[in-house]
CSV table of C-alpha atoms in Angstrom, one decimal:
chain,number,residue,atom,x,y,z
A,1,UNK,CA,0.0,0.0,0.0
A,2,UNK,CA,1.0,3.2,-0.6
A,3,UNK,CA,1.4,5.9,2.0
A,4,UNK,CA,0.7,9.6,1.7
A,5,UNK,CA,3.8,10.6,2.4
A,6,UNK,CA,5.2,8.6,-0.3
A,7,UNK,CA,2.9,9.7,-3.2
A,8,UNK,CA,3.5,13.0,-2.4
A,9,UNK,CA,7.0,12.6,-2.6
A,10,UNK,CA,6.7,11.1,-6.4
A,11,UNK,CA,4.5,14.3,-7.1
A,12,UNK,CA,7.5,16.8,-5.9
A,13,UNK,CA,9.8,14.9,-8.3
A,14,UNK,CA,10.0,17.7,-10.9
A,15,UNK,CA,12.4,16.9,-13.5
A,16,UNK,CA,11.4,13.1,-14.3
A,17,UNK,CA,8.0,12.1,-15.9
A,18,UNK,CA,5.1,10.4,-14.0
A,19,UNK,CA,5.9,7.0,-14.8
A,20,UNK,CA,9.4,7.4,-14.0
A,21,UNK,CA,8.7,8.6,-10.4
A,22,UNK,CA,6.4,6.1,-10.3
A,23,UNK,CA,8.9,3.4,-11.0
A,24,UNK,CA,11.5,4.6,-8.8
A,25,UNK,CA,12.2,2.3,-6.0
A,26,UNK,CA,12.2,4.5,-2.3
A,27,UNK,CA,14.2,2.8,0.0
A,28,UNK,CA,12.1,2.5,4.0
A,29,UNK,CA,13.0,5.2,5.2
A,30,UNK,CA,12.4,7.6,2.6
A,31,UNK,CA,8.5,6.4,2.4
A,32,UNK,CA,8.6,7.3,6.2
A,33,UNK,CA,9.5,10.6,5.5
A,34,UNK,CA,7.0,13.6,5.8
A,35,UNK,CA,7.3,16.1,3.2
A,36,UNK,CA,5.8,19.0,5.6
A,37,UNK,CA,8.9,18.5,8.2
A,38,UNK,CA,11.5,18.5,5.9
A,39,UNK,CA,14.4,21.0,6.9
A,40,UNK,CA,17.3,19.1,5.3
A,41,UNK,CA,18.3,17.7,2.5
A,42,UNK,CA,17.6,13.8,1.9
A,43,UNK,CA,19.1,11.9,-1.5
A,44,UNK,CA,19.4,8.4,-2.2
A,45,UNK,CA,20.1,6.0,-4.8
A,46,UNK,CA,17.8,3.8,-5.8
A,47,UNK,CA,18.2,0.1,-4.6
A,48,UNK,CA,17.4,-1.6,-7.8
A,49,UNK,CA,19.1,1.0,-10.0
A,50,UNK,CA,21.8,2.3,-8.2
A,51,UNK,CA,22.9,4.6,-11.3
A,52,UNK,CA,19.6,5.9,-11.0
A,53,UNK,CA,18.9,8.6,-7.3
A,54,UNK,CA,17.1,11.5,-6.1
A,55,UNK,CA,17.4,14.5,-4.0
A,56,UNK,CA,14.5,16.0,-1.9
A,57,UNK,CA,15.4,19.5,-1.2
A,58,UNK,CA,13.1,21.7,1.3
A,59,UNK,CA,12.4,25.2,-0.5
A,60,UNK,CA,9.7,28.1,0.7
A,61,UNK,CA,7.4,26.4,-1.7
A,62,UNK,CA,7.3,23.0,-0.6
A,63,UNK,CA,9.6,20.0,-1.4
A,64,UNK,CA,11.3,19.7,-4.3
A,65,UNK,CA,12.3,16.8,-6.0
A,66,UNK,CA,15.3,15.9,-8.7
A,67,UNK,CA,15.9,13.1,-10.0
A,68,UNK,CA,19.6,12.1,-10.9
A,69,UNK,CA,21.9,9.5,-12.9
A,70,UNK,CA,25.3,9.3,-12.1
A,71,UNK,CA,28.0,8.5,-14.3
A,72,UNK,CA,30.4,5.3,-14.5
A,73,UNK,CA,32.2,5.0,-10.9
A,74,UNK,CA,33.4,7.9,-8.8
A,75,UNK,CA,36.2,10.8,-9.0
A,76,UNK,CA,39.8,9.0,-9.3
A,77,UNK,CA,41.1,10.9,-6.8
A,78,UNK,CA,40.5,12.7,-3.5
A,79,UNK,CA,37.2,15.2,-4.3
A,80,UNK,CA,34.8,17.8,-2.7
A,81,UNK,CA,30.9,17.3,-3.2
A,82,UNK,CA,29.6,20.6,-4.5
A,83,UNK,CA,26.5,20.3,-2.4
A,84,UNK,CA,27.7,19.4,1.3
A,85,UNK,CA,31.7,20.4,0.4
A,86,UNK,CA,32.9,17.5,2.2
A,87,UNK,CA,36.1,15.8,0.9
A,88,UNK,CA,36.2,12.3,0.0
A,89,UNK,CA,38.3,9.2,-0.2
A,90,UNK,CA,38.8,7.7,-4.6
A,91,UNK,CA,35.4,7.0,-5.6
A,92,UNK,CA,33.0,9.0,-2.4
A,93,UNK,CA,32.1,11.7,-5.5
A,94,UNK,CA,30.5,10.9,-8.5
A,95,UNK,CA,29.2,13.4,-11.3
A,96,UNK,CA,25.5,13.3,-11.0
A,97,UNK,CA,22.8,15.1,-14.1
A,98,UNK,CA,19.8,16.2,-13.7
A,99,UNK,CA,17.8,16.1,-16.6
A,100,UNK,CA,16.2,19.8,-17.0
A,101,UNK,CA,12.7,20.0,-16.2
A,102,UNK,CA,10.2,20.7,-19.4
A,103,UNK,CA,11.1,20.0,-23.2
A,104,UNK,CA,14.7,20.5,-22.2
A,105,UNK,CA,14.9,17.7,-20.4
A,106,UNK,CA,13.2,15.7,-22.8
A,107,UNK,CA,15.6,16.5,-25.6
A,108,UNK,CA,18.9,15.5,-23.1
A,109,UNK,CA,19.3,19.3,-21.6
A,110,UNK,CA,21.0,18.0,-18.3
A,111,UNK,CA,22.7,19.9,-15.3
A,112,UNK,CA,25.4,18.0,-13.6
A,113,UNK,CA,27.5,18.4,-10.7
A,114,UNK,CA,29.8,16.3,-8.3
A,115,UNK,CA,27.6,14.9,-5.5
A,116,UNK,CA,28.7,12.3,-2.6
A,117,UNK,CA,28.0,8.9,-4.4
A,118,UNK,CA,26.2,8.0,-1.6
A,119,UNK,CA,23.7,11.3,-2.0
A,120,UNK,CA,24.2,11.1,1.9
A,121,UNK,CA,24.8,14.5,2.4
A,122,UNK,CA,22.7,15.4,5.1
A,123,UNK,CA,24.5,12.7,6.8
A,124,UNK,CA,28.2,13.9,5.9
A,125,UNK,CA,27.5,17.7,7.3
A,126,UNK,CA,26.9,16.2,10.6
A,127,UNK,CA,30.5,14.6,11.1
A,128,UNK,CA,32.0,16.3,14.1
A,129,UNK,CA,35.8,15.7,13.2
A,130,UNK,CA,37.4,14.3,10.2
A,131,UNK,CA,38.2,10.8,9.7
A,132,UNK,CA,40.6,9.0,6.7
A,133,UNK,CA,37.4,9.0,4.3
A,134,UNK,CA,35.5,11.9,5.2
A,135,UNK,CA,36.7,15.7,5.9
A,136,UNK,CA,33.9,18.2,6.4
A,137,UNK,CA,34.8,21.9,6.2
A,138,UNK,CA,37.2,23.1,8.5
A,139,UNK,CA,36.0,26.0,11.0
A,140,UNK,CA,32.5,25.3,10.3
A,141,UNK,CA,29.9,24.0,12.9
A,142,UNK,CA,27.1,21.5,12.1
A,143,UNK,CA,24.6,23.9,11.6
A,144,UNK,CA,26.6,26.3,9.4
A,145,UNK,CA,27.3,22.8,6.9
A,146,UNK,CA,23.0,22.3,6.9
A,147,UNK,CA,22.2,25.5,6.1
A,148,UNK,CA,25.4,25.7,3.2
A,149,UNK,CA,24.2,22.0,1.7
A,150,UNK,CA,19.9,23.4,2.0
A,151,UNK,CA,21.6,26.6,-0.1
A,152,UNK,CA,23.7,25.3,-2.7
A,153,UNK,CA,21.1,22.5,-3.0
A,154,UNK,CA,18.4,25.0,-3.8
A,155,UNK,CA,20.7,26.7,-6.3
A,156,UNK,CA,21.1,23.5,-8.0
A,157,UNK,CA,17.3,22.8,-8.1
A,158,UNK,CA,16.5,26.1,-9.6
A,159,UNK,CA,19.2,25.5,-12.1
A,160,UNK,CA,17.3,22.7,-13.0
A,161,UNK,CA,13.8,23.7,-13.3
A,162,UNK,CA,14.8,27.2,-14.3
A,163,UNK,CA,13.5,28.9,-11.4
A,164,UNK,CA,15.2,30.9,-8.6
A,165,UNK,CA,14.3,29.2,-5.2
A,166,UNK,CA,15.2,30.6,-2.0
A,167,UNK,CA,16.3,28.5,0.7
């Protein structure tokens, strides 16, 4: 059965069509979700594609959805996620597009960027200290890494529906 939460979290996916959103596999925890208490941002891969993910960004307007396909394994080397700006290990970043929302999209427009390939973001800004695979920013607090990933997330949803979101 499906839950309320979870359709309306297929509805907010903006940049895939119905039937894709439809078809994409939510792993538990993301069904359990509620879309009116987000306040960070959640992205995962899906379990039977894992080429294939999503990020659910919070925005003034609601929850946003984007759905992304990463490319053939990670970075080579050591690399920075554009989104939570942590530092990674060989392979922990992968170059994620978003296919643009609207005709764009459906004639291969994409916007890509270097995400964690884990899309576990929210859970990277949370590291206290650095460890061998994982370096959050230097000087920056907890909250001050959420509210940087919800901003530069935002950005990158509006680059991909063409609209200017404020965070």
């Amino acid at each position: 059965m499906t839950s309320t939460n979870e359709t309306r979290i297929r509805r907010a996916m903006t940049n895939v069509s119905k039937g894709e959103a439809n078809r994409m596999t939510l792993p538990a925890w993301v069904r359990d979700l509620d879309p009116d208490q987000l306040d960070d941002v959640h992205g995962w891969l899906d379990p039977k594609a894992p080429e294939r993910g999503a990020l659910l960004v919070p925005t003034d307007d609601g929850p946003v959805g984007i759905g992304l396909r990463s490319s053939a394994g990670g970075a080579r080397a050591a690399a920075m996620c554009a989104l939570c700006r942590t530092t990674h290990t060989v392979g922990g970043v992968a170059l994620f597009a978003a296919p643009r929302k609207g005709a764009a999209g459906r004639q291969g427009d994409t916007v890509g960027t270097y995400i964690c390939a884990d899309l576990a973001c929210a859970q990277h800004v949370r590291v206290e200290t650095a460890t061998a695979a994982l370096k959050p920013t230097p000087g920056t607090t907890v909250d001050e890494r959420r509210a940087g990933l919800r901003e530069r997330a935002v950005e990158f949803v509006g680059a991909v529906t063409g609209a200017i979101q404020t965070a």
